PDB file of C-alpha atoms in Angstrom:
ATOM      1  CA  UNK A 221     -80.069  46.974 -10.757  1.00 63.00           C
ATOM      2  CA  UNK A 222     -76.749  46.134  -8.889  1.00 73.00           C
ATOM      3  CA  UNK A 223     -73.861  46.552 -11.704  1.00 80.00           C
ATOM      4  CA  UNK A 224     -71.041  44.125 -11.336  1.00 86.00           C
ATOM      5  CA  UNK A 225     -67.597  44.108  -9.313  1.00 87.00           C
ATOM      6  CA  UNK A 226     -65.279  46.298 -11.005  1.00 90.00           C
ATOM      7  CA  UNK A 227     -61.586  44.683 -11.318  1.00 92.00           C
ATOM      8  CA  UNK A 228     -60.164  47.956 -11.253  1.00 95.00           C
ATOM      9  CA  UNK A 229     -61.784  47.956  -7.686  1.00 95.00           C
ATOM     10  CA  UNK A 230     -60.415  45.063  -6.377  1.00 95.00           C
ATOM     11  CA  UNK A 231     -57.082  45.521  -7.263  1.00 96.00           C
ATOM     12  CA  UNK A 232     -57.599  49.225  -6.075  1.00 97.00           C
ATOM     13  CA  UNK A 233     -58.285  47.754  -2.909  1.00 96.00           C
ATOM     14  CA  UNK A 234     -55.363  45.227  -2.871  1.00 97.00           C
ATOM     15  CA  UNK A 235     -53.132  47.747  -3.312  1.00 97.00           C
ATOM     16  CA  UNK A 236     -54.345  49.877  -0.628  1.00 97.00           C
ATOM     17  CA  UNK A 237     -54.229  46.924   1.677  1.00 96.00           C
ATOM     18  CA  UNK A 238     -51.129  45.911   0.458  1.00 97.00           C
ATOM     19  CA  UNK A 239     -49.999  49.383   1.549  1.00 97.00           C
ATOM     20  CA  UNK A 240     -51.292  49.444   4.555  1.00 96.00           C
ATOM     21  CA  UNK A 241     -50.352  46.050   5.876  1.00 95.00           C
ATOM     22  CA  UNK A 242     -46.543  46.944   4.781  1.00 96.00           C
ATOM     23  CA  UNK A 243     -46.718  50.675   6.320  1.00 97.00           C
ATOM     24  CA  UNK A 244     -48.113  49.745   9.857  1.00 96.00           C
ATOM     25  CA  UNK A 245     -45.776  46.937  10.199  1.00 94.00           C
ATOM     26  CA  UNK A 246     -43.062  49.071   9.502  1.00 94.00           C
ATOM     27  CA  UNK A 247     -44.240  51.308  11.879  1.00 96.00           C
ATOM     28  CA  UNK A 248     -44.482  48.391  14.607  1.00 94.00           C
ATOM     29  CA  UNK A 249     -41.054  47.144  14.129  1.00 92.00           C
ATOM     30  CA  UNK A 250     -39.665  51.112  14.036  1.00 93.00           C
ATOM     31  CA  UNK A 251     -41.313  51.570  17.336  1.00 96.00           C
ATOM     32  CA  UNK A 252     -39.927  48.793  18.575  1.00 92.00           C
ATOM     33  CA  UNK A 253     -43.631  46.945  19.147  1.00 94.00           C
ATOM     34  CA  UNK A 254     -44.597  43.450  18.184  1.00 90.00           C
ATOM     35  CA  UNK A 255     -45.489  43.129  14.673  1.00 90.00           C
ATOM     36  CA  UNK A 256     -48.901  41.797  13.635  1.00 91.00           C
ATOM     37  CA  UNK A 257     -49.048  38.147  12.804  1.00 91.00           C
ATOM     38  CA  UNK A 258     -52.352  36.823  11.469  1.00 92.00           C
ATOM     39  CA  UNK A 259     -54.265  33.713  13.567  1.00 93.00           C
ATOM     40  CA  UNK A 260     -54.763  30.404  11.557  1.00 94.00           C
ATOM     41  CA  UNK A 261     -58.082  31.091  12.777  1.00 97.00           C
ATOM     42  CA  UNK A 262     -58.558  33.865  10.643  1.00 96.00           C
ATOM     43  CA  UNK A 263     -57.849  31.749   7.605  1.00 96.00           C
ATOM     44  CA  UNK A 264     -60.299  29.232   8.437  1.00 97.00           C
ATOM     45  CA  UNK A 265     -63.155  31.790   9.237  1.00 97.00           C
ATOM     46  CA  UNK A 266     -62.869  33.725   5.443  1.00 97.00           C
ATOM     47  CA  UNK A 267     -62.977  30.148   4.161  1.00 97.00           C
ATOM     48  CA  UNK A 268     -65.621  29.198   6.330  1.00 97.00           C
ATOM     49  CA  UNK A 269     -66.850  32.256   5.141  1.00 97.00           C
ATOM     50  CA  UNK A 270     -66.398  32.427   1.880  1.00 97.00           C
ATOM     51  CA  UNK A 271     -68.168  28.554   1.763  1.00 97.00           C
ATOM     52  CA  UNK A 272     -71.510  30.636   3.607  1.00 97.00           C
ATOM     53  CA  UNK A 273     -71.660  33.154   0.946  1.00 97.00           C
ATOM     54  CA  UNK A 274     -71.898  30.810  -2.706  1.00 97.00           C
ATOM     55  CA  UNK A 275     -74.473  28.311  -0.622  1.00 97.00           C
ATOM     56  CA  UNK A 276     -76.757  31.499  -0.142  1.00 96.00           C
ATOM     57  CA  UNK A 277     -76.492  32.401  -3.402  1.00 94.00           C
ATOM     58  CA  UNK A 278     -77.633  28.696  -4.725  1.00 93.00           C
ATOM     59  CA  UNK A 279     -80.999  29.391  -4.574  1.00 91.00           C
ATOM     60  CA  UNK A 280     -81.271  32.340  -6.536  1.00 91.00           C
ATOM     61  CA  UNK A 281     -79.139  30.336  -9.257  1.00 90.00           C
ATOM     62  CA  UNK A 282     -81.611  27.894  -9.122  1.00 89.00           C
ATOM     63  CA  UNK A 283     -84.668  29.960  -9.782  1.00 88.00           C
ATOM     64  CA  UNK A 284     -83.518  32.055 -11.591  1.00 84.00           C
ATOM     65  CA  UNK A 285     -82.287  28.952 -14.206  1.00 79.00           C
ATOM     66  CA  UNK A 286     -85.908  27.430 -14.059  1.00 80.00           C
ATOM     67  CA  UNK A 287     -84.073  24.902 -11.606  1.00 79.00           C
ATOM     68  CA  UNK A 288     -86.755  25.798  -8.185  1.00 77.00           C
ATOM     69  CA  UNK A 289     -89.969  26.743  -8.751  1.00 80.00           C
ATOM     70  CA  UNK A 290     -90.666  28.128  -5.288  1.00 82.00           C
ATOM     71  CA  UNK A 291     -90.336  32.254  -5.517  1.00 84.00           C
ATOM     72  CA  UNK A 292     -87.200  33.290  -3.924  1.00 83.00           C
ATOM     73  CA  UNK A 293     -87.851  36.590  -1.902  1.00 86.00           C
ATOM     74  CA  UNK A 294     -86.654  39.671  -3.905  1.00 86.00           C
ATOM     75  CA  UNK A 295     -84.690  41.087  -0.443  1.00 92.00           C
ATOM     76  CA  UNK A 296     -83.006  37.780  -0.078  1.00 91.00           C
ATOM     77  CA  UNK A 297     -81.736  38.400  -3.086  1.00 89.00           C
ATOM     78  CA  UNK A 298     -80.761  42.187  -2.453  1.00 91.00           C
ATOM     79  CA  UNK A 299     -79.009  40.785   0.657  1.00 94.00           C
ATOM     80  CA  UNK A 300     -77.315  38.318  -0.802  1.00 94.00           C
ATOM     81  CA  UNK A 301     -75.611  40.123  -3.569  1.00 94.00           C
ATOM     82  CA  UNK A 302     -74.469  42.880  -1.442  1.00 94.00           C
ATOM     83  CA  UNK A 303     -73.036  40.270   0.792  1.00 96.00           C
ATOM     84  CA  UNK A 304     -71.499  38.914  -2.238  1.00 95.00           C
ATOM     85  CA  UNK A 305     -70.099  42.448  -3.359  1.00 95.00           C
ATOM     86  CA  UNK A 306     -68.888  43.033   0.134  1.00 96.00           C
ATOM     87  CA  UNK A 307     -66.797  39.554   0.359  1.00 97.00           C
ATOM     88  CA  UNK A 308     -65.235  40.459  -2.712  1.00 96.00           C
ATOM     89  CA  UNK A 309     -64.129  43.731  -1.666  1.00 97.00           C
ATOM     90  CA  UNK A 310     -63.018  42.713   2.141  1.00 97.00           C
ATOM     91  CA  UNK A 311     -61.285  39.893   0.366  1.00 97.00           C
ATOM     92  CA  UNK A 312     -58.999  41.913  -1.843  1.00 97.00           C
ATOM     93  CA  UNK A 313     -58.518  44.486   1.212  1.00 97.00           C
ATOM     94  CA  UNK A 314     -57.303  41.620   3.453  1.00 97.00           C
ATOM     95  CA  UNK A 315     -55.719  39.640   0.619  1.00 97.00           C
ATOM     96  CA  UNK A 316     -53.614  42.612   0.255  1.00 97.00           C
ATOM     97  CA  UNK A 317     -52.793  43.335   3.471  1.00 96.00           C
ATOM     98  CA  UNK A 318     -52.015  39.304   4.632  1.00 96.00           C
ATOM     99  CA  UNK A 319     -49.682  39.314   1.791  1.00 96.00           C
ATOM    100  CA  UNK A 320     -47.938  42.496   2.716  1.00 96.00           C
ATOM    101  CA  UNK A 321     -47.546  41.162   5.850  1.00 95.00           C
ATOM    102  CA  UNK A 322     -45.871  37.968   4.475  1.00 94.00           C
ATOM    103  CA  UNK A 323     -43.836  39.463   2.203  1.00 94.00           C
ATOM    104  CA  UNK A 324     -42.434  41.752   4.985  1.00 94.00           C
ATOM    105  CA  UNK A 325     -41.853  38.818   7.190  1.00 91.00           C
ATOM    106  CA  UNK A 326     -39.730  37.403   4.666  1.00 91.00           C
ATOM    107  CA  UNK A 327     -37.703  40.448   3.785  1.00 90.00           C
ATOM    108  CA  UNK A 328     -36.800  40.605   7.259  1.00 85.00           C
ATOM    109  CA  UNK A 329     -32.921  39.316   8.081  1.00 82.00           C
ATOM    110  CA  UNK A 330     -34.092  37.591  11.347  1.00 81.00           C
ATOM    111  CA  UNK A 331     -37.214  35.930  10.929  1.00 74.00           C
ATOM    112  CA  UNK A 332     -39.833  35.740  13.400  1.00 78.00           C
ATOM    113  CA  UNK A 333     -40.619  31.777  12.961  1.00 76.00           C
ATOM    114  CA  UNK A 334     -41.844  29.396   9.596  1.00 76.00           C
ATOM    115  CA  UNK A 335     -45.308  28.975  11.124  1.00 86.00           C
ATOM    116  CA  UNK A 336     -45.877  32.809  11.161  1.00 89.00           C
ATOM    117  CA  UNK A 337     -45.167  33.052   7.571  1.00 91.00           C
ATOM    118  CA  UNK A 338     -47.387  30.542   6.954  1.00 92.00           C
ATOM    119  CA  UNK A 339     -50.408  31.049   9.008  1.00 95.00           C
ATOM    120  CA  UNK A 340     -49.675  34.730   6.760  1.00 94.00           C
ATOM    121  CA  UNK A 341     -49.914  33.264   3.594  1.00 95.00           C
ATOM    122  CA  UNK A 342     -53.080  31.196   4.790  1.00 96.00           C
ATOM    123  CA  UNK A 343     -54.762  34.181   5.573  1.00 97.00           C
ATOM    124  CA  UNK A 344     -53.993  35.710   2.445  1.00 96.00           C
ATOM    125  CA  UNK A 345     -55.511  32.327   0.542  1.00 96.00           C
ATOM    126  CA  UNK A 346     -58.392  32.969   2.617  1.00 97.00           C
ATOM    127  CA  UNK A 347     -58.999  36.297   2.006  1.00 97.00           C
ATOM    128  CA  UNK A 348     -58.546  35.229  -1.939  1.00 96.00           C
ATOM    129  CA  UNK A 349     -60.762  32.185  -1.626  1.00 97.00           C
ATOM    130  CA  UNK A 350     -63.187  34.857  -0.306  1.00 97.00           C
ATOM    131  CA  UNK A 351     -62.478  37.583  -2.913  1.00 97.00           C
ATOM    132  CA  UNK A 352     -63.387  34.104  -5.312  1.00 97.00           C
ATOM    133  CA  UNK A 353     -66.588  33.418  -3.390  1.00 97.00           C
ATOM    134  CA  UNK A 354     -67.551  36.559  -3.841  1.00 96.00           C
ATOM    135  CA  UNK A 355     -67.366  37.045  -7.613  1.00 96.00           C
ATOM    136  CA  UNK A 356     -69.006  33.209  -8.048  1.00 96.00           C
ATOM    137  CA  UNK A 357     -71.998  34.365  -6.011  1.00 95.00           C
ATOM    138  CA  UNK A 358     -72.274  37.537  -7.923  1.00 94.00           C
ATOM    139  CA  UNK A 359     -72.512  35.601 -10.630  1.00 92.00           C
ATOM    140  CA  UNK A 360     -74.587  33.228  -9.428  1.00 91.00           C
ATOM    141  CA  UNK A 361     -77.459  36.093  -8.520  1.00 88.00           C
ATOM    142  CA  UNK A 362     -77.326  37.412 -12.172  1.00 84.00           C
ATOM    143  CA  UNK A 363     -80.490  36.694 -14.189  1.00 76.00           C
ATOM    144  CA  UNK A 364     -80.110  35.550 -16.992  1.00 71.00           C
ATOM    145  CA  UNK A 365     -81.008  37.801 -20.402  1.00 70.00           C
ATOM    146  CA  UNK A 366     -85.193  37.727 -21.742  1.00 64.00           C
ATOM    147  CA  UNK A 367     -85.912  35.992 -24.867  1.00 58.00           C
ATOM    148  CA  UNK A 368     -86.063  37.886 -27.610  1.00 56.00           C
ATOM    149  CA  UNK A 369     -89.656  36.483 -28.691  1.00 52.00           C
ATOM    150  CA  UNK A 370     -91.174  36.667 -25.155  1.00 49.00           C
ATOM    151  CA  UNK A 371     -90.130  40.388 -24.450  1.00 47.00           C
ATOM    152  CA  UNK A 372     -91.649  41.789 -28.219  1.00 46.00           C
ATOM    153  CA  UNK A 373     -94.877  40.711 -27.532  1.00 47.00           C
ATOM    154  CA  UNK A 374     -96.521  41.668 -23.896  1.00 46.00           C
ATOM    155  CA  UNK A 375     -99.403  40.363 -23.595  1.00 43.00           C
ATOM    156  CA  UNK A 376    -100.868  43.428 -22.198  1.00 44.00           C
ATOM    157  CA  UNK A 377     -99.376  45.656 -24.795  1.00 43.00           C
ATOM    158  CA  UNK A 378    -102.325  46.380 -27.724  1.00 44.00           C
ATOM    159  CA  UNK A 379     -99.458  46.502 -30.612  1.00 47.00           C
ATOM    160  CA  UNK A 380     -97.592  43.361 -29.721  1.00 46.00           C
ATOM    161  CA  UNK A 381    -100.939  41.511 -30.150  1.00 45.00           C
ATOM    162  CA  UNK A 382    -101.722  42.393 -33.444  1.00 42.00           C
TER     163      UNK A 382
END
């Protein structure tokens, strides 16, 4: 059984993002290198991303819910909730680290241009909106508890049938 996302994670790895982003462009602007600047197209691949991972998810949801009554396999299922547990924790690593990089843009005296703050902060609502995705299609895999009734009496267990 997969346990679920710890929060305590995520913001564990925010932070270290966070860090990292700020340190290395630091480091770029000490050394007198270009700084990094995150592609637009970076934001629209984590959403296009994040969009992938809750539509594989759906049907587990719905068979698990009584909603599909075709089987789903059991290593779909694997796959998809450790692609789920993996957006959530690349999310909050580049969340961190695209808002670092805003951030630093902005606390800069002369700044490099509005559209590379922005495209930052779109990156960093990417990254979120797949940190998001994520958690939904966690939740989306889970199974939902037994009844109470149905798991007392096994049918194949000699003291639950008399």
């Amino acid at each position: 059984m997969v346990s679920r996302t710890s929060p305590l994670h995520l913001i564990a790895l925010a932070v270290g993002g966070a860090a990292t982003g700020w340190l290395l462009e630091v480091i770029l602007t000490a050394s007198g290198r270009p700084i990094v600047i995150p592609s637009v197209f970076l934001a629209i691949s984590l959403f296009v991303i994040a969009v992938v991972v809750v539509v594989l998810a759906v049907p587990i949801y719905r068979y698990s819910h009584g909603l599909r009554r075709a089987r789903v396999n059991p290593f779909y299922a694997l796959r998809v909730v450790a692609l789920a547990k993996a957006s959530s924790f690349s999310g909050a690593l580049l969340g961190g680290g695209a808002l670092a990089i805003a951030f630093y843009l902005l606390s800069r005296t002369v700044s490099p241009g509005a559209g590379s703050i922005t495209t930052a902060f779109l990156v960093s609502g990417g990254a979120i909106g797949l940190l998001i995705a994520g958690l939904i299609a966690e939740h989306l895999c889970t199974v939902p508890p037994d009844d109470d009734n149905s798991s007392s009496q096994n049918s194949m267990d000699p003291q639950g049938a008399a």
